[in-house]
PDB file of C-alpha atoms in Angstrom:
ATOM      1  CA  MET A 101      38.671 -50.140  85.022  1.00  0.00           C
ATOM      2  CA  THR A 102      36.211 -53.454  83.990  1.00  0.00           C
ATOM      3  CA  GLY A 103      33.188 -51.329  85.189  1.00  0.00           C
ATOM      4  CA  GLY A 104      34.318 -48.280  83.553  1.00  0.00           C
ATOM      5  CA  THR A 105      34.230 -49.290  79.736  1.00  0.00           C
ATOM      6  CA  THR A 106      31.437 -50.747  79.829  1.00  0.00           C
ATOM      7  CA  ALA A 107      29.349 -47.442  81.153  1.00  0.00           C
ATOM      8  CA  ALA A 108      31.356 -45.163  79.164  1.00  0.00           C
ATOM      9  CA  VAL A 109      30.128 -47.421  75.858  1.00  0.00           C
ATOM     10  CA  GLN A 110      27.008 -48.014  77.311  1.00  0.00           C
ATOM     11  CA  LEU A 111      26.797 -44.276  76.866  1.00  0.00           C
ATOM     12  CA  ILE A 112      28.032 -44.218  73.196  1.00  0.00           C
ATOM     13  CA  ARG A 113      25.040 -46.105  71.768  1.00  0.00           C
ATOM     14  CA  ALA A 114      22.205 -44.548  74.369  1.00  0.00           C
ATOM     15  CA  GLY A 115      23.991 -41.204  72.574  1.00  0.00           C
ATOM     16  CA  GLU A 116      23.811 -42.894  69.765  1.00  0.00           C
ATOM     17  CA  ASP A 117      20.122 -42.610  69.390  1.00  0.00           C
ATOM     18  CA  ILE A 118      19.467 -38.491  70.581  1.00  0.00           C
ATOM     19  CA  PRO A 119      18.999 -36.322  67.435  1.00  0.00           C
ATOM     20  CA  VAL A 120      20.941 -33.888  66.908  1.00  0.00           C
ATOM     21  CA  ASP A 121      20.113 -32.605  63.208  1.00  0.00           C
ATOM     22  CA  THR A 122      17.443 -29.110  63.226  1.00  0.00           C
ATOM     23  CA  PRO A 123      14.147 -30.261  62.061  1.00  0.00           C
ATOM     24  CA  ARG A 124      13.813 -28.178  58.074  1.00  0.00           C
ATOM     25  CA  VAL A 125      10.708 -26.782  58.584  1.00  0.00           C
ATOM     26  CA  PRO A 126      11.557 -24.284  61.985  1.00  0.00           C
ATOM     27  CA  ALA A 127      15.158 -23.424  60.289  1.00  0.00           C
ATOM     28  CA  ARG A 128      12.830 -22.542  57.134  1.00  0.00           C
ATOM     29  CA  GLU A 129      10.961 -20.834  58.864  1.00  0.00           C
ATOM     30  CA  ALA A 130      13.076 -18.563  60.762  1.00  0.00           C
ATOM     31  CA  ALA A 131      15.041 -18.078  57.836  1.00  0.00           C
ATOM     32  CA  GLN A 132      12.422 -16.081  56.134  1.00  0.00           C
ATOM     33  CA  ASP A 133      11.688 -13.884  59.172  1.00  0.00           C
ATOM     34  CA  GLU A 134      15.523 -12.809  59.226  1.00  0.00           C
ATOM     35  CA  LEU A 135      15.300 -12.208  55.757  1.00  0.00           C
ATOM     36  CA  SER A 136      11.695  -9.826  55.956  1.00  0.00           C
ATOM     37  CA  ASP A 137      13.781  -7.403  58.506  1.00  0.00           C
ATOM     38  CA  PRO A 138      12.904  -4.400  56.197  1.00  0.00           C
ATOM     39  CA  VAL A 139      17.220  -3.065  57.048  1.00  0.00           C
ATOM     40  CA  TYR A 140      17.468  -6.529  54.657  1.00  0.00           C
ATOM     41  CA  HIS A 141      15.440  -4.403  51.605  1.00  0.00           C
ATOM     42  CA  GLU A 142      16.556  -1.038  52.451  1.00  0.00           C
ATOM     43  CA  HIS A 143      18.286  -0.835  48.216  1.00  0.00           C
ATOM     44  CA  ASP A 144      15.844  -3.525  46.707  1.00  0.00           C
ATOM     45  CA  PRO A 145      13.619  -1.868  43.476  1.00  0.00           C
ATOM     46  CA  ASN A 146      10.353  -0.051  44.086  1.00  0.00           C
ATOM     47  CA  LEU A 147       7.175  -1.857  42.519  1.00  0.00           C
ATOM     48  CA  LEU A 148       8.012   1.023  39.876  1.00  0.00           C
ATOM     49  CA  GLU A 149      11.506   0.301  38.997  1.00  0.00           C
ATOM     50  CA  ARG A 150      10.843  -3.151  38.196  1.00  0.00           C
ATOM     51  CA  GLY A 151       8.462  -2.981  36.185  1.00  0.00           C
ATOM     52  CA  LEU A 152      11.193  -0.721  33.896  1.00  0.00           C
ATOM     53  CA  ASP A 153      13.274  -3.010  34.745  1.00  0.00           C
ATOM     54  CA  HIS A 154      10.830  -5.953  32.485  1.00  0.00           C
ATOM     55  CA  PHE A 155      10.302  -3.731  30.084  1.00  0.00           C
ATOM     56  CA  TRP A 156      13.784  -2.423  29.569  1.00  0.00           C
ATOM     57  CA  ASP A 157      14.434  -6.337  28.993  1.00  0.00           C
ATOM     58  CA  TRP A 158      11.364  -7.395  27.019  1.00  0.00           C
ATOM     59  CA  VAL A 159      12.301  -4.704  24.612  1.00  0.00           C
ATOM     60  CA  GLY A 160      15.836  -5.920  24.797  1.00  0.00           C
ATOM     61  CA  ASP A 161      14.865  -9.265  24.004  1.00  0.00           C
ATOM     62  CA  LEU A 162      12.271  -7.959  21.430  1.00  0.00           C
ATOM     63  CA  PHE A 163      15.699  -5.910  19.374  1.00  0.00           C
ATOM     64  CA  ALA A 164      17.579  -8.956  19.379  1.00  0.00           C
ATOM     65  CA  ASP A 165      14.900 -11.199  18.127  1.00  0.00           C
ATOM     66  CA  ALA A 166      14.611  -8.114  14.903  1.00  0.00           C
ATOM     67  CA  ALA A 167      18.299  -7.430  14.326  1.00  0.00           C
ATOM     68  CA  GLY A 168      18.849 -11.863  14.214  1.00  0.00           C
ATOM     69  CA  ALA A 169      16.500 -11.730  11.330  1.00  0.00           C
ATOM     70  CA  ALA A 170      17.082  -8.281   9.825  1.00  0.00           C
ATOM     71  CA  PRO A 171      19.400  -8.723   7.205  1.00  0.00           C
ATOM     72  CA  GLY A 172      23.121  -7.632   7.316  1.00  0.00           C
ATOM     73  CA  GLY A 173      22.300  -8.434  10.949  1.00  0.00           C
ATOM     74  CA  PRO A 174      22.444  -5.475  13.754  1.00  0.00           C
ATOM     75  CA  LEU A 175      23.837  -2.813  11.329  1.00  0.00           C
ATOM     76  CA  GLY A 176      20.622  -3.730   9.191  1.00  0.00           C
ATOM     77  CA  LEU A 177      18.464  -3.533  11.789  1.00  0.00           C
ATOM     78  CA  VAL A 178      19.303   0.369  12.083  1.00  0.00           C
ATOM     79  CA  VAL A 179      19.580   1.075   8.618  1.00  0.00           C
ATOM     80  CA  LEU A 180      16.111   0.003   8.311  1.00  0.00           C
ATOM     81  CA  VAL A 181      14.685   1.566  11.264  1.00  0.00           C
ATOM     82  CA  LEU A 182      16.074   5.505   9.706  1.00  0.00           C
ATOM     83  CA  ALA A 183      14.986   4.061   6.652  1.00  0.00           C
ATOM     84  CA  VAL A 184      11.035   4.210   8.111  1.00  0.00           C
ATOM     85  CA  ALA A 185      11.799   6.991   9.968  1.00  0.00           C
ATOM     86  CA  GLY A 186      12.858   9.003   7.042  1.00  0.00           C
ATOM     87  CA  LEU A 187       9.525   7.373   5.337  1.00  0.00           C
ATOM     88  CA  GLY A 188       7.362   8.470   8.397  1.00  0.00           C
ATOM     89  CA  ALA A 189       8.501  12.573   8.469  1.00  0.00           C
ATOM     90  CA  ALA A 190       8.427  12.728   4.306  1.00  0.00           C
ATOM     91  CA  LEU A 191       4.945  12.014   4.159  1.00  0.00           C
ATOM     92  CA  TRP A 192       4.111  14.045   7.713  1.00  0.00           C
ATOM     93  CA  TRP A 193       5.625  16.719   5.510  1.00  0.00           C
ATOM     94  CA  ARG A 194       3.882  16.313   2.185  1.00  0.00           C
ATOM     95  CA  LEU A 195       0.668  15.581   4.296  1.00  0.00           C
ATOM     96  CA  GLY A 196       0.728  17.397   6.922  1.00  0.00           C
ATOM     97  CA  THR A 197      -0.325  16.960  10.441  1.00  0.00           C
ATOM     98  CA  PRO A 198      -3.906  14.037  10.145  1.00  0.00           C
ATOM     99  CA  SER A 199      -6.880  15.342  11.794  1.00  0.00           C
ATOM    100  CA  ARG A 200      -8.099  13.772  14.532  1.00  0.00           C
ATOM    101  CA  THR A 201     -11.628  13.497  12.085  1.00  0.00           C
ATOM    102  CA  ALA A 202     -12.452  12.959   8.667  1.00  0.00           C
ATOM    103  CA  ARG A 203     -13.765  16.647   7.347  1.00  0.00           C
ATOM    104  CA  VAL A 204     -16.379  17.273   4.697  1.00  0.00           C
ATOM    105  CA  PRO A 205     -16.194  20.227   3.288  1.00  0.00           C
ATOM    106  CA  GLN A 206     -18.969  22.307   4.282  1.00  0.00           C
ATOM    107  CA  THR A 207     -20.451  25.963   2.776  1.00  0.00           C
ATOM    108  CA  LEU A 208     -17.979  28.556   1.654  1.00  0.00           C
ATOM    109  CA  PHE A 209     -19.985  31.356   3.489  1.00  0.00           C
ATOM    110  CA  GLY A 210     -21.641  31.009   5.357  1.00  0.00           C
ATOM    111  CA  SER A 211     -25.217  31.722   7.324  1.00  0.00           C
ATOM    112  CA  THR A 212     -23.640  34.838   6.781  1.00  0.00           C
ATOM    113  CA  ALA A 213     -23.516  37.952   3.391  1.00  0.00           C
ATOM    114  CA  ARG A 214     -21.028  39.735   2.547  1.00  0.00           C
ATOM    115  CA  SER A 215     -19.813  41.470  -0.093  1.00  0.00           C
ATOM    116  CA  ALA A 216     -16.916  41.184  -1.554  1.00  0.00           C
ATOM    117  CA  ALA A 217     -15.111  44.178  -1.089  1.00  0.00           C
ATOM    118  CA  ASP A 218     -15.806  42.923   2.608  1.00  0.00           C
ATOM    119  CA  HIS A 219     -14.222  39.442   2.279  1.00  0.00           C
ATOM    120  CA  ARG A 220     -11.976  41.627   0.708  1.00  0.00           C
ATOM    121  CA  THR A 221     -11.150  44.254   3.230  1.00  0.00           C
ATOM    122  CA  THR A 222     -10.870  42.196   5.981  1.00  0.00           C
ATOM    123  CA  ALA A 223      -8.645  39.729   3.856  1.00  0.00           C
ATOM    124  CA  ALA A 224      -6.132  42.531   3.190  1.00  0.00           C
ATOM    125  CA  ALA A 225      -6.500  42.788   7.598  1.00  0.00           C
ATOM    126  CA  HIS A 226      -6.099  39.377   7.816  1.00  0.00           C
ATOM    127  CA  ALA A 227      -2.602  40.291   5.859  1.00  0.00           C
ATOM    128  CA  ASP A 228      -1.271  42.468   6.828  1.00  0.00           C
ATOM    129  CA  ALA A 229      -1.027  40.853  10.497  1.00  0.00           C
ATOM    130  CA  ARG A 230       0.519  37.960   9.388  1.00  0.00           C
ATOM    131  CA  ARG A 231      -2.270  35.223   9.691  1.00  0.00           C
ATOM    132  CA  TRP A 232      -2.483  33.565   6.140  1.00  0.00           C
ATOM    133  CA  THR A 233      -5.134  31.068   7.008  1.00  0.00           C
ATOM    134  CA  GLU A 234      -7.483  33.274   7.945  1.00  0.00           C
ATOM    135  CA  ALA A 235      -6.291  35.590   4.826  1.00  0.00           C
ATOM    136  CA  VAL A 236      -6.664  32.966   2.252  1.00  0.00           C
ATOM    137  CA  GLN A 237     -10.192  31.305   3.499  1.00  0.00           C
ATOM    138  CA  GLU A 238     -10.969  35.545   3.266  1.00  0.00           C
ATOM    139  CA  LEU A 239      -9.720  36.230  -0.420  1.00  0.00           C
ATOM    140  CA  MET A 240     -11.754  32.431  -1.602  1.00  0.00           C
ATOM    141  CA  ARG A 241     -14.625  34.331  -0.647  1.00  0.00           C
ATOM    142  CA  ALA A 242     -14.157  37.290  -1.891  1.00  0.00           C
ATOM    143  CA  LEU A 243     -12.716  36.036  -4.713  1.00  0.00           C
ATOM    144  CA  VAL A 244     -16.139  33.103  -4.992  1.00  0.00           C
ATOM    145  CA  ARG A 245     -18.787  37.044  -4.182  1.00  0.00           C
ATOM    146  CA  SER A 246     -17.037  38.660  -6.819  1.00  0.00           C
ATOM    147  CA  LEU A 247     -17.544  35.648 -10.024  1.00  0.00           C
ATOM    148  CA  GLU A 248     -21.510  35.664  -8.402  1.00  0.00           C
ATOM    149  CA  ASP A 249     -21.595  39.729  -8.527  1.00  0.00           C
ATOM    150  CA  ARG A 250     -20.349  39.714 -12.003  1.00  0.00           C
ATOM    151  CA  ALA A 251     -23.047  36.833 -12.676  1.00  0.00           C
ATOM    152  CA  VAL A 252     -20.341  34.380 -14.037  1.00  0.00           C
ATOM    153  CA  ILE A 253     -21.912  31.514 -11.824  1.00  0.00           C
ATOM    154  CA  ASP A 254     -25.491  32.375  -9.748  1.00  0.00           C
ATOM    155  CA  PRO A 255     -25.623  32.571  -6.707  1.00  0.00           C
ATOM    156  CA  ARG A 256     -26.408  29.395  -4.677  1.00  0.00           C
ATOM    157  CA  PRO A 257     -26.860  29.086  -0.581  1.00  0.00           C
ATOM    158  CA  GLY A 258     -24.401  25.926   0.378  1.00  0.00           C
ATOM    159  CA  ARG A 259     -22.197  26.470  -2.505  1.00  0.00           C
ATOM    160  CA  THR A 260     -18.913  24.707  -1.815  1.00  0.00           C
ATOM    161  CA  ALA A 261     -15.400  25.688  -3.139  1.00  0.00           C
ATOM    162  CA  ASP A 262     -14.966  23.319  -5.254  1.00  0.00           C
ATOM    163  CA  GLU A 263     -17.877  23.537  -6.908  1.00  0.00           C
ATOM    164  CA  ALA A 264     -17.841  27.135  -6.769  1.00  0.00           C
ATOM    165  CA  ALA A 265     -14.523  26.797  -8.604  1.00  0.00           C
ATOM    166  CA  ALA A 266     -15.927  23.726 -11.195  1.00  0.00           C
ATOM    167  CA  GLU A 267     -18.746  26.018 -12.332  1.00  0.00           C
ATOM    168  CA  ALA A 268     -17.079  29.411 -12.549  1.00  0.00           C
ATOM    169  CA  GLY A 269     -13.516  26.703 -14.673  1.00  0.00           C
ATOM    170  CA  ARG A 270     -16.657  26.128 -17.720  1.00  0.00           C
ATOM    171  CA  LEU A 271     -16.651  29.580 -18.122  1.00  0.00           C
ATOM    172  CA  MET A 272     -13.497  31.015 -18.183  1.00  0.00           C
ATOM    173  CA  SER A 273     -11.536  27.244 -19.419  1.00  0.00           C
ATOM    174  CA  ALA A 274      -8.367  29.589 -19.674  1.00  0.00           C
ATOM    175  CA  HIS A 275      -8.122  29.822 -15.744  1.00  0.00           C
ATOM    176  CA  ALA A 276      -9.354  26.859 -14.111  1.00  0.00           C
ATOM    177  CA  ASP A 277      -6.891  24.748 -12.969  1.00  0.00           C
ATOM    178  CA  ARG A 278      -5.924  27.680 -11.362  1.00  0.00           C
ATOM    179  CA  LEU A 279      -9.289  27.469  -9.856  1.00  0.00           C
ATOM    180  CA  ARG A 280      -8.976  23.818  -8.845  1.00  0.00           C
ATOM    181  CA  ALA A 281      -6.415  24.650  -7.198  1.00  0.00           C
ATOM    182  CA  ALA A 282      -7.474  27.465  -5.279  1.00  0.00           C
ATOM    183  CA  ALA A 283     -10.561  25.562  -3.784  1.00  0.00           C
ATOM    184  CA  ARG A 284      -8.098  22.660  -3.207  1.00  0.00           C
ATOM    185  CA  THR A 285      -5.712  25.238  -0.977  1.00  0.00           C
ATOM    186  CA  PHE A 286      -9.075  26.185   1.083  1.00  0.00           C
ATOM    187  CA  ASP A 287     -10.483  23.304   1.841  1.00  0.00           C
ATOM    188  CA  ASP A 288      -6.797  22.713   2.950  1.00  0.00           C
ATOM    189  CA  VAL A 289      -6.262  25.071   5.608  1.00  0.00           C
ATOM    190  CA  THR A 290      -9.662  24.908   6.324  1.00  0.00           C
ATOM    191  CA  TYR A 291     -10.792  21.465   6.657  1.00  0.00           C
ATOM    192  CA  GLY A 292      -7.393  19.735   6.617  1.00  0.00           C
ATOM    193  CA  GLY A 293      -5.677  20.874   9.170  1.00  0.00           C
ATOM    194  CA  ARG A 294      -2.741  22.778   7.104  1.00  0.00           C
ATOM    195  CA  THR A 295      -1.252  26.272   7.218  1.00  0.00           C
ATOM    196  CA  ALA A 296      -1.397  28.829   4.868  1.00  0.00           C
ATOM    197  CA  ASP A 297       1.366  30.472   4.017  1.00  0.00           C
ATOM    198  CA  GLU A 298       2.328  33.967   2.429  1.00  0.00           C
ATOM    199  CA  ALA A 299       3.211  32.917  -0.996  1.00  0.00           C
ATOM    200  CA  ALA A 300       0.068  31.049  -0.754  1.00  0.00           C
ATOM    201  CA  TYR A 301      -2.329  34.824   0.302  1.00  0.00           C
ATOM    202  CA  LEU A 302      -0.101  35.852  -3.040  1.00  0.00           C
ATOM    203  CA  THR A 303      -1.132  33.285  -4.799  1.00  0.00           C
ATOM    204  CA  LEU A 304      -4.778  33.563  -4.972  1.00  0.00           C
ATOM    205  CA  ARG A 305      -4.753  37.217  -4.689  1.00  0.00           C
ATOM    206  CA  THR A 306      -3.171  37.537  -8.398  1.00  0.00           C
ATOM    207  CA  LEU A 307      -5.418  34.745  -9.605  1.00  0.00           C
ATOM    208  CA  ASP A 308      -8.395  37.434  -8.283  1.00  0.00           C
ATOM    209  CA  ARG A 309      -6.811  40.499  -9.830  1.00  0.00           C
ATOM    210  CA  GLU A 310      -6.996  38.595 -12.977  1.00  0.00           C
ATOM    211  CA  LEU A 311     -10.696  36.578 -12.423  1.00  0.00           C
ATOM    212  CA  GLN A 312     -11.960  40.396 -12.619  1.00  0.00           C
ATOM    213  CA  ALA A 313     -10.341  41.598 -15.783  1.00  0.00           C
ATOM    214  CA  ALA A 314     -11.214  38.291 -17.056  1.00  0.00           C
ATOM    215  CA  LYS A 315     -13.958  38.037 -19.634  1.00  0.00           C
ATOM    216  CA  PRO A 316     -16.125  34.329 -19.736  1.00  0.00           C
ATOM    217  CA  VAL A 317     -16.381  32.671 -22.521  1.00  0.00           C
ATOM    218  CA  LEU A 318     -20.155  30.873 -23.102  1.00  0.00           C
ATOM    219  CA  SER A 319     -19.452  27.672 -24.598  1.00  0.00           C
ATOM    220  CA  THR A 320     -21.317  27.249 -28.290  1.00  0.00           C
ATOM    221  CA  GLY A 321     -24.281  24.828 -26.863  1.00  0.00           C
ATOM    222  CA  ALA A 322     -25.530  28.027 -24.168  1.00  0.00           C
ATOM    223  CA  ALA A 323     -24.665  30.520 -26.483  1.00  0.00           C
ATOM    224  CA  ARG A 324     -27.546  28.276 -28.064  1.00  0.00           C
ATOM    225  CA  GLY A 325     -29.853  27.893 -25.297  1.00  0.00           C
ATOM    226  CA  ALA A 326     -29.777  31.855 -24.508  1.00  0.00           C
ATOM    227  CA  VAL A 327     -30.702  33.279 -27.957  1.00  0.00           C
ATOM    228  CA  GLY A 328     -33.480  30.400 -28.186  1.00  0.00           C
TER     229      GLY A 328
END
């Protein structure tokens, strides 16, 4: 019995020197190999989904920070956003669609010489087709050409609508404001990206008809210059 007990004790002591833990590096590598199996990643978000998640997280953090800084908290932020949106809509309605590049007013007639009657006929055809922008453009050209034909203003190549309105307004002061408004409408629809409507066409047509019946009033200085 004594010999058997001694042998058992020696066996247990010898076993204490045998390592029983699995090494960490091989264990980690085995786990990574196991988790790399595609079956574990079938439902993972793709690259686009991960990018969108990060983006919305960023937006959420941004609004959270803004809500914390805005008076009244989240409700104050909503009111502020609505106010800014309303201001933007009002400016868009007031100023019209912004053009991509600044346009410099060009000559009124271009390189084609046509009579006032031709321009009026073309304007009426556009109006019948409800092409109000083209109708306004042609009627403004008819108005200025008629003033040139009547010697109210001198025919001059390269003249703009604004220049024609200013020159005619000096001799037809009763219509000066409406002439400037007509030139501004022409510039807006021709160079500013706006669209004319029927009211703009009818206003310009009335002015054109009144100018045909009106007589220019020479200033005192101009009259003396003509006499001398």
